[in-house]
């Protein structure tokens, strides 16, 4: 399934960028005693960076970089149009919301880390369910796509 491989490419790109930013911030802030502020900044960068990456690419390029590499596009299911920002936000939240919440909670201190792991288990179940809904759809449209009114399609070659 090409969409899964596209997400892996996107995850590698995002992880590399996040690692670079986190390394700089940790070096600058943690060694000066700013553990809490470093944690807050990293959580905001992680959440906002991921959202910006996908929302911008879906609404401006019709595909994330990983999808583009594999010849895929995310379009409106009704007419094949470029996603509106509302559709992109709904798709992002239904696709990544539970996993993002779990990751944000596990960034926290010991008081929220247990809650983060619990939400993480629920998010894992939700992710498996999303894969199941994609596999059962004739259009390969998962629950997140149905909720946002989107579908991932193979990019058609440009007309010459």
PDB file of C-alpha atoms in Angstrom:
ATOM      1  CA  UNK A   1       0.000   0.000   0.000  1.00  0.00           C
ATOM      2  CA  UNK A   2       1.749   3.126  -1.278  1.00  0.00           C
ATOM      3  CA  UNK A   3       0.073   5.538   1.158  1.00  0.00           C
ATOM      4  CA  UNK A   4       1.724   3.769   4.092  1.00  0.00           C
ATOM      5  CA  UNK A   5       5.142   3.996   2.441  1.00  0.00           C
ATOM      6  CA  UNK A   6       4.529   7.682   1.698  1.00  0.00           C
ATOM      7  CA  UNK A   7       3.861   8.290   5.381  1.00  0.00           C
ATOM      8  CA  UNK A   8       7.127   6.539   6.278  1.00  0.00           C
ATOM      9  CA  UNK A   9       9.000   8.934   3.963  1.00  0.00           C
ATOM     10  CA  UNK A  10       7.179  11.881   5.570  1.00  0.00           C
ATOM     11  CA  UNK A  11       7.991  10.577   9.052  1.00  0.00           C
ATOM     12  CA  UNK A  12      11.692  10.348   8.159  1.00  0.00           C
ATOM     13  CA  UNK A  13      11.697  13.930   6.833  1.00  0.00           C
ATOM     14  CA  UNK A  14       9.850  15.269   9.894  1.00  0.00           C
ATOM     15  CA  UNK A  15      12.029  13.295  12.320  1.00  0.00           C
ATOM     16  CA  UNK A  16      15.217  14.618  10.753  1.00  0.00           C
ATOM     17  CA  UNK A  17      13.973  18.231  10.953  1.00  0.00           C
ATOM     18  CA  UNK A  18      12.733  17.756  14.510  1.00  0.00           C
ATOM     19  CA  UNK A  19      16.038  16.179  15.562  1.00  0.00           C
ATOM     20  CA  UNK A  20      17.986  19.168  14.244  1.00  0.00           C
ATOM     21  CA  UNK A  21      15.752  21.719  15.968  1.00  0.00           C
ATOM     22  CA  UNK A  22      15.603  19.705  19.198  1.00  0.00           C
ATOM     23  CA  UNK A  23      19.383  19.322  19.284  1.00  0.00           C
ATOM     24  CA  UNK A  24      19.869  23.072  19.023  1.00  0.00           C
ATOM     25  CA  UNK A  25      17.224  23.849  21.657  1.00  0.00           C
ATOM     26  CA  UNK A  26      18.424  21.219  24.092  1.00  0.00           C
ATOM     27  CA  UNK A  27      21.974  22.470  23.785  1.00  0.00           C
ATOM     28  CA  UNK A  28      20.928  26.083  24.264  1.00  0.00           C
ATOM     29  CA  UNK A  29      18.279  25.738  26.969  1.00  0.00           C
ATOM     30  CA  UNK A  30      18.846  22.568  28.967  1.00  0.00           C
ATOM     31  CA  UNK A  31      22.436  23.323  29.825  1.00  0.00           C
ATOM     32  CA  UNK A  32      21.295  26.688  31.125  1.00  0.00           C
ATOM     33  CA  UNK A  33      18.806  24.936  33.455  1.00  0.00           C
ATOM     34  CA  UNK A  34      15.671  25.405  31.371  1.00  0.00           C
ATOM     35  CA  UNK A  35      14.273  21.864  31.359  1.00  0.00           C
ATOM     36  CA  UNK A  36      10.600  22.817  31.574  1.00  0.00           C
ATOM     37  CA  UNK A  37      10.722  25.596  28.994  1.00  0.00           C
ATOM     38  CA  UNK A  38      12.660  23.287  26.665  1.00  0.00           C
ATOM     39  CA  UNK A  39       9.950  20.632  27.030  1.00  0.00           C
ATOM     40  CA  UNK A  40       7.164  23.139  26.297  1.00  0.00           C
ATOM     41  CA  UNK A  41       8.961  24.571  23.258  1.00  0.00           C
ATOM     42  CA  UNK A  42       9.705  21.102  21.862  1.00  0.00           C
ATOM     43  CA  UNK A  43       6.070  19.997  22.283  1.00  0.00           C
ATOM     44  CA  UNK A  44       4.821  23.108  20.485  1.00  0.00           C
ATOM     45  CA  UNK A  45       7.378  22.709  17.686  1.00  0.00           C
ATOM     46  CA  UNK A  46       6.546  19.022  17.327  1.00  0.00           C
ATOM     47  CA  UNK A  47       2.777  19.535  17.136  1.00  0.00           C
ATOM     48  CA  UNK A  48       2.801  22.737  15.086  1.00  0.00           C
ATOM     49  CA  UNK A  49       5.555  21.548  12.751  1.00  0.00           C
ATOM     50  CA  UNK A  50       3.777  18.311  11.914  1.00  0.00           C
ATOM     51  CA  UNK A  51       0.465  20.087  11.326  1.00  0.00           C
ATOM     52  CA  UNK A  52       2.048  22.798   9.174  1.00  0.00           C
ATOM     53  CA  UNK A  53       3.939  20.206   7.099  1.00  0.00           C
ATOM     54  CA  UNK A  54       0.843  18.209   6.198  1.00  0.00           C
ATOM     55  CA  UNK A  55      -1.720  21.023   6.020  1.00  0.00           C
ATOM     56  CA  UNK A  56       0.441  23.169   3.746  1.00  0.00           C
ATOM     57  CA  UNK A  57       1.437  20.319   1.456  1.00  0.00           C
ATOM     58  CA  UNK A  58      -2.117  18.934   1.103  1.00  0.00           C
ATOM     59  CA  UNK A  59      -3.610  22.360   0.350  1.00  0.00           C
ATOM     60  CA  UNK A  60      -0.800  23.721  -1.835  1.00  0.00           C
ATOM     61  CA  UNK A  61       0.876  20.711  -3.456  1.00  0.00           C
ATOM     62  CA  UNK A  62      -2.089  18.293  -3.294  1.00  0.00           C
ATOM     63  CA  UNK A  63       0.261  15.794  -1.652  1.00  0.00           C
ATOM     64  CA  UNK A  64       2.806  15.528   1.129  1.00  0.00           C
ATOM     65  CA  UNK A  65       6.422  15.161  -0.022  1.00  0.00           C
ATOM     66  CA  UNK A  66       6.245  11.422   0.694  1.00  0.00           C
ATOM     67  CA  UNK A  67       3.082  11.127  -1.400  1.00  0.00           C
ATOM     68  CA  UNK A  68       4.660  13.124  -4.240  1.00  0.00           C
ATOM     69  CA  UNK A  69       7.686  10.816  -4.322  1.00  0.00           C
ATOM     70  CA  UNK A  70       5.348   7.823  -4.687  1.00  0.00           C
ATOM     71  CA  UNK A  71       3.040   9.482  -7.230  1.00  0.00           C
ATOM     72  CA  UNK A  72       0.027   9.988  -4.941  1.00  0.00           C
ATOM     73  CA  UNK A  73      -2.289  12.922  -4.259  1.00  0.00           C
ATOM     74  CA  UNK A  74      -4.821  13.675  -1.533  1.00  0.00           C
ATOM     75  CA  UNK A  75      -7.885  15.271  -3.125  1.00  0.00           C
ATOM     76  CA  UNK A  76     -11.516  16.028  -2.343  1.00  0.00           C
ATOM     77  CA  UNK A  77     -13.496  12.812  -2.801  1.00  0.00           C
ATOM     78  CA  UNK A  78     -16.465  14.456  -4.499  1.00  0.00           C
ATOM     79  CA  UNK A  79     -14.743  16.297  -7.330  1.00  0.00           C
ATOM     80  CA  UNK A  80     -10.986  15.659  -7.168  1.00  0.00           C
ATOM     81  CA  UNK A  81     -10.285  19.274  -6.224  1.00  0.00           C
ATOM     82  CA  UNK A  82      -7.425  20.453  -4.070  1.00  0.00           C
ATOM     83  CA  UNK A  83      -8.298  20.184  -0.375  1.00  0.00           C
ATOM     84  CA  UNK A  84      -9.662  23.195   1.426  1.00  0.00           C
ATOM     85  CA  UNK A  85      -7.976  24.118   4.675  1.00  0.00           C
ATOM     86  CA  UNK A  86     -11.041  22.841   6.562  1.00  0.00           C
ATOM     87  CA  UNK A  87     -10.766  19.435   4.866  1.00  0.00           C
ATOM     88  CA  UNK A  88      -7.022  19.298   5.501  1.00  0.00           C
ATOM     89  CA  UNK A  89      -7.474  20.115   9.196  1.00  0.00           C
ATOM     90  CA  UNK A  90     -10.204  17.488   9.614  1.00  0.00           C
ATOM     91  CA  UNK A  91      -8.102  14.868   7.795  1.00  0.00           C
ATOM     92  CA  UNK A  92      -5.051  15.707   9.890  1.00  0.00           C
ATOM     93  CA  UNK A  93      -6.952  15.520  13.193  1.00  0.00           C
ATOM     94  CA  UNK A  94      -8.724  12.253  12.320  1.00  0.00           C
ATOM     95  CA  UNK A  95      -5.522  10.708  10.977  1.00  0.00           C
ATOM     96  CA  UNK A  96      -2.963  11.900  13.536  1.00  0.00           C
ATOM     97  CA  UNK A  97      -4.929  13.372  16.470  1.00  0.00           C
ATOM     98  CA  UNK A  98      -4.886  10.425  18.903  1.00  0.00           C
ATOM     99  CA  UNK A  99      -1.250   9.538  18.165  1.00  0.00           C
ATOM    100  CA  UNK A 100      -0.176  13.177  18.455  1.00  0.00           C
ATOM    101  CA  UNK A 101      -1.975  13.506  21.803  1.00  0.00           C
ATOM    102  CA  UNK A 102      -0.224  10.390  23.115  1.00  0.00           C
ATOM    103  CA  UNK A 103       3.169  11.652  21.978  1.00  0.00           C
ATOM    104  CA  UNK A 104       2.617  15.077  23.520  1.00  0.00           C
ATOM    105  CA  UNK A 105       1.604  13.475  26.826  1.00  0.00           C
ATOM    106  CA  UNK A 106       4.652  11.188  26.891  1.00  0.00           C
ATOM    107  CA  UNK A 107       6.908  14.224  26.449  1.00  0.00           C
ATOM    108  CA  UNK A 108       5.716  15.373  29.874  1.00  0.00           C
ATOM    109  CA  UNK A 109       7.058  14.619  33.288  1.00  0.00           C
ATOM    110  CA  UNK A 110       6.198  11.616  35.403  1.00  0.00           C
ATOM    111  CA  UNK A 111       2.715  12.915  36.259  1.00  0.00           C
ATOM    112  CA  UNK A 112       1.414  12.661  32.675  1.00  0.00           C
ATOM    113  CA  UNK A 113       3.621   9.939  31.243  1.00  0.00           C
ATOM    114  CA  UNK A 114       1.335   7.129  32.476  1.00  0.00           C
ATOM    115  CA  UNK A 115      -1.625   8.885  30.893  1.00  0.00           C
ATOM    116  CA  UNK A 116       0.472   9.263  27.737  1.00  0.00           C
ATOM    117  CA  UNK A 117       1.085   5.514  27.596  1.00  0.00           C
ATOM    118  CA  UNK A 118      -2.601   4.780  28.138  1.00  0.00           C
ATOM    119  CA  UNK A 119      -3.591   7.183  25.362  1.00  0.00           C
ATOM    120  CA  UNK A 120      -0.810   5.620  23.290  1.00  0.00           C
ATOM    121  CA  UNK A 121      -2.399   2.175  23.582  1.00  0.00           C
ATOM    122  CA  UNK A 122      -5.763   3.621  22.565  1.00  0.00           C
ATOM    123  CA  UNK A 123      -4.076   5.459  19.662  1.00  0.00           C
ATOM    124  CA  UNK A 124      -2.434   2.207  18.531  1.00  0.00           C
ATOM    125  CA  UNK A 125      -5.841   0.526  18.448  1.00  0.00           C
ATOM    126  CA  UNK A 126      -7.268   3.507  16.549  1.00  0.00           C
ATOM    127  CA  UNK A 127      -4.409   3.352  14.003  1.00  0.00           C
ATOM    128  CA  UNK A 128      -5.033  -0.351  13.428  1.00  0.00           C
ATOM    129  CA  UNK A 129      -8.730   0.395  12.983  1.00  0.00           C
ATOM    130  CA  UNK A 130      -7.879   3.105  10.410  1.00  0.00           C
ATOM    131  CA  UNK A 131      -5.818   0.581   8.453  1.00  0.00           C
ATOM    132  CA  UNK A 132      -8.741  -1.839   8.620  1.00  0.00           C
ATOM    133  CA  UNK A 133     -11.184   0.773   7.286  1.00  0.00           C
ATOM    134  CA  UNK A 134      -8.832   1.517   4.387  1.00  0.00           C
ATOM    135  CA  UNK A 135      -8.516  -2.186   3.560  1.00  0.00           C
ATOM    136  CA  UNK A 136     -12.291  -2.654   3.531  1.00  0.00           C
ATOM    137  CA  UNK A 137     -13.050   0.285   1.227  1.00  0.00           C
ATOM    138  CA  UNK A 138     -13.237  -0.194  -2.539  1.00  0.00           C
ATOM    139  CA  UNK A 139     -11.787   3.320  -2.969  1.00  0.00           C
ATOM    140  CA  UNK A 140      -9.140   2.643  -0.257  1.00  0.00           C
ATOM    141  CA  UNK A 141     -10.772   5.471   1.694  1.00  0.00           C
ATOM    142  CA  UNK A 142     -10.286   5.159   5.445  1.00  0.00           C
ATOM    143  CA  UNK A 143     -12.432   6.548   8.226  1.00  0.00           C
ATOM    144  CA  UNK A 144     -10.263   9.683   8.345  1.00  0.00           C
ATOM    145  CA  UNK A 145     -10.833  10.258   4.621  1.00  0.00           C
ATOM    146  CA  UNK A 146     -14.591   9.731   4.909  1.00  0.00           C
ATOM    147  CA  UNK A 147     -14.787  12.240   7.777  1.00  0.00           C
ATOM    148  CA  UNK A 148     -12.794  14.847   5.841  1.00  0.00           C
ATOM    149  CA  UNK A 149     -14.318  14.155   2.422  1.00  0.00           C
ATOM    150  CA  UNK A 150     -10.945  13.198   0.942  1.00  0.00           C
ATOM    151  CA  UNK A 151      -9.352  10.336  -0.938  1.00  0.00           C
ATOM    152  CA  UNK A 152      -5.771   9.424  -1.873  1.00  0.00           C
ATOM    153  CA  UNK A 153      -5.351   8.729  -5.595  1.00  0.00           C
ATOM    154  CA  UNK A 154      -2.539   8.007  -8.012  1.00  0.00           C
ATOM    155  CA  UNK A 155      -1.349  11.228  -9.605  1.00  0.00           C
ATOM    156  CA  UNK A 156      -2.212  11.389 -13.267  1.00  0.00           C
ATOM    157  CA  UNK A 157       0.626  12.248 -15.638  1.00  0.00           C
ATOM    158  CA  UNK A 158       0.671  15.890 -16.722  1.00  0.00           C
ATOM    159  CA  UNK A 159      -0.885  16.546 -20.097  1.00  0.00           C
ATOM    160  CA  UNK A 160       1.682  17.466 -22.739  1.00  0.00           C
TER     161      UNK A 160
END
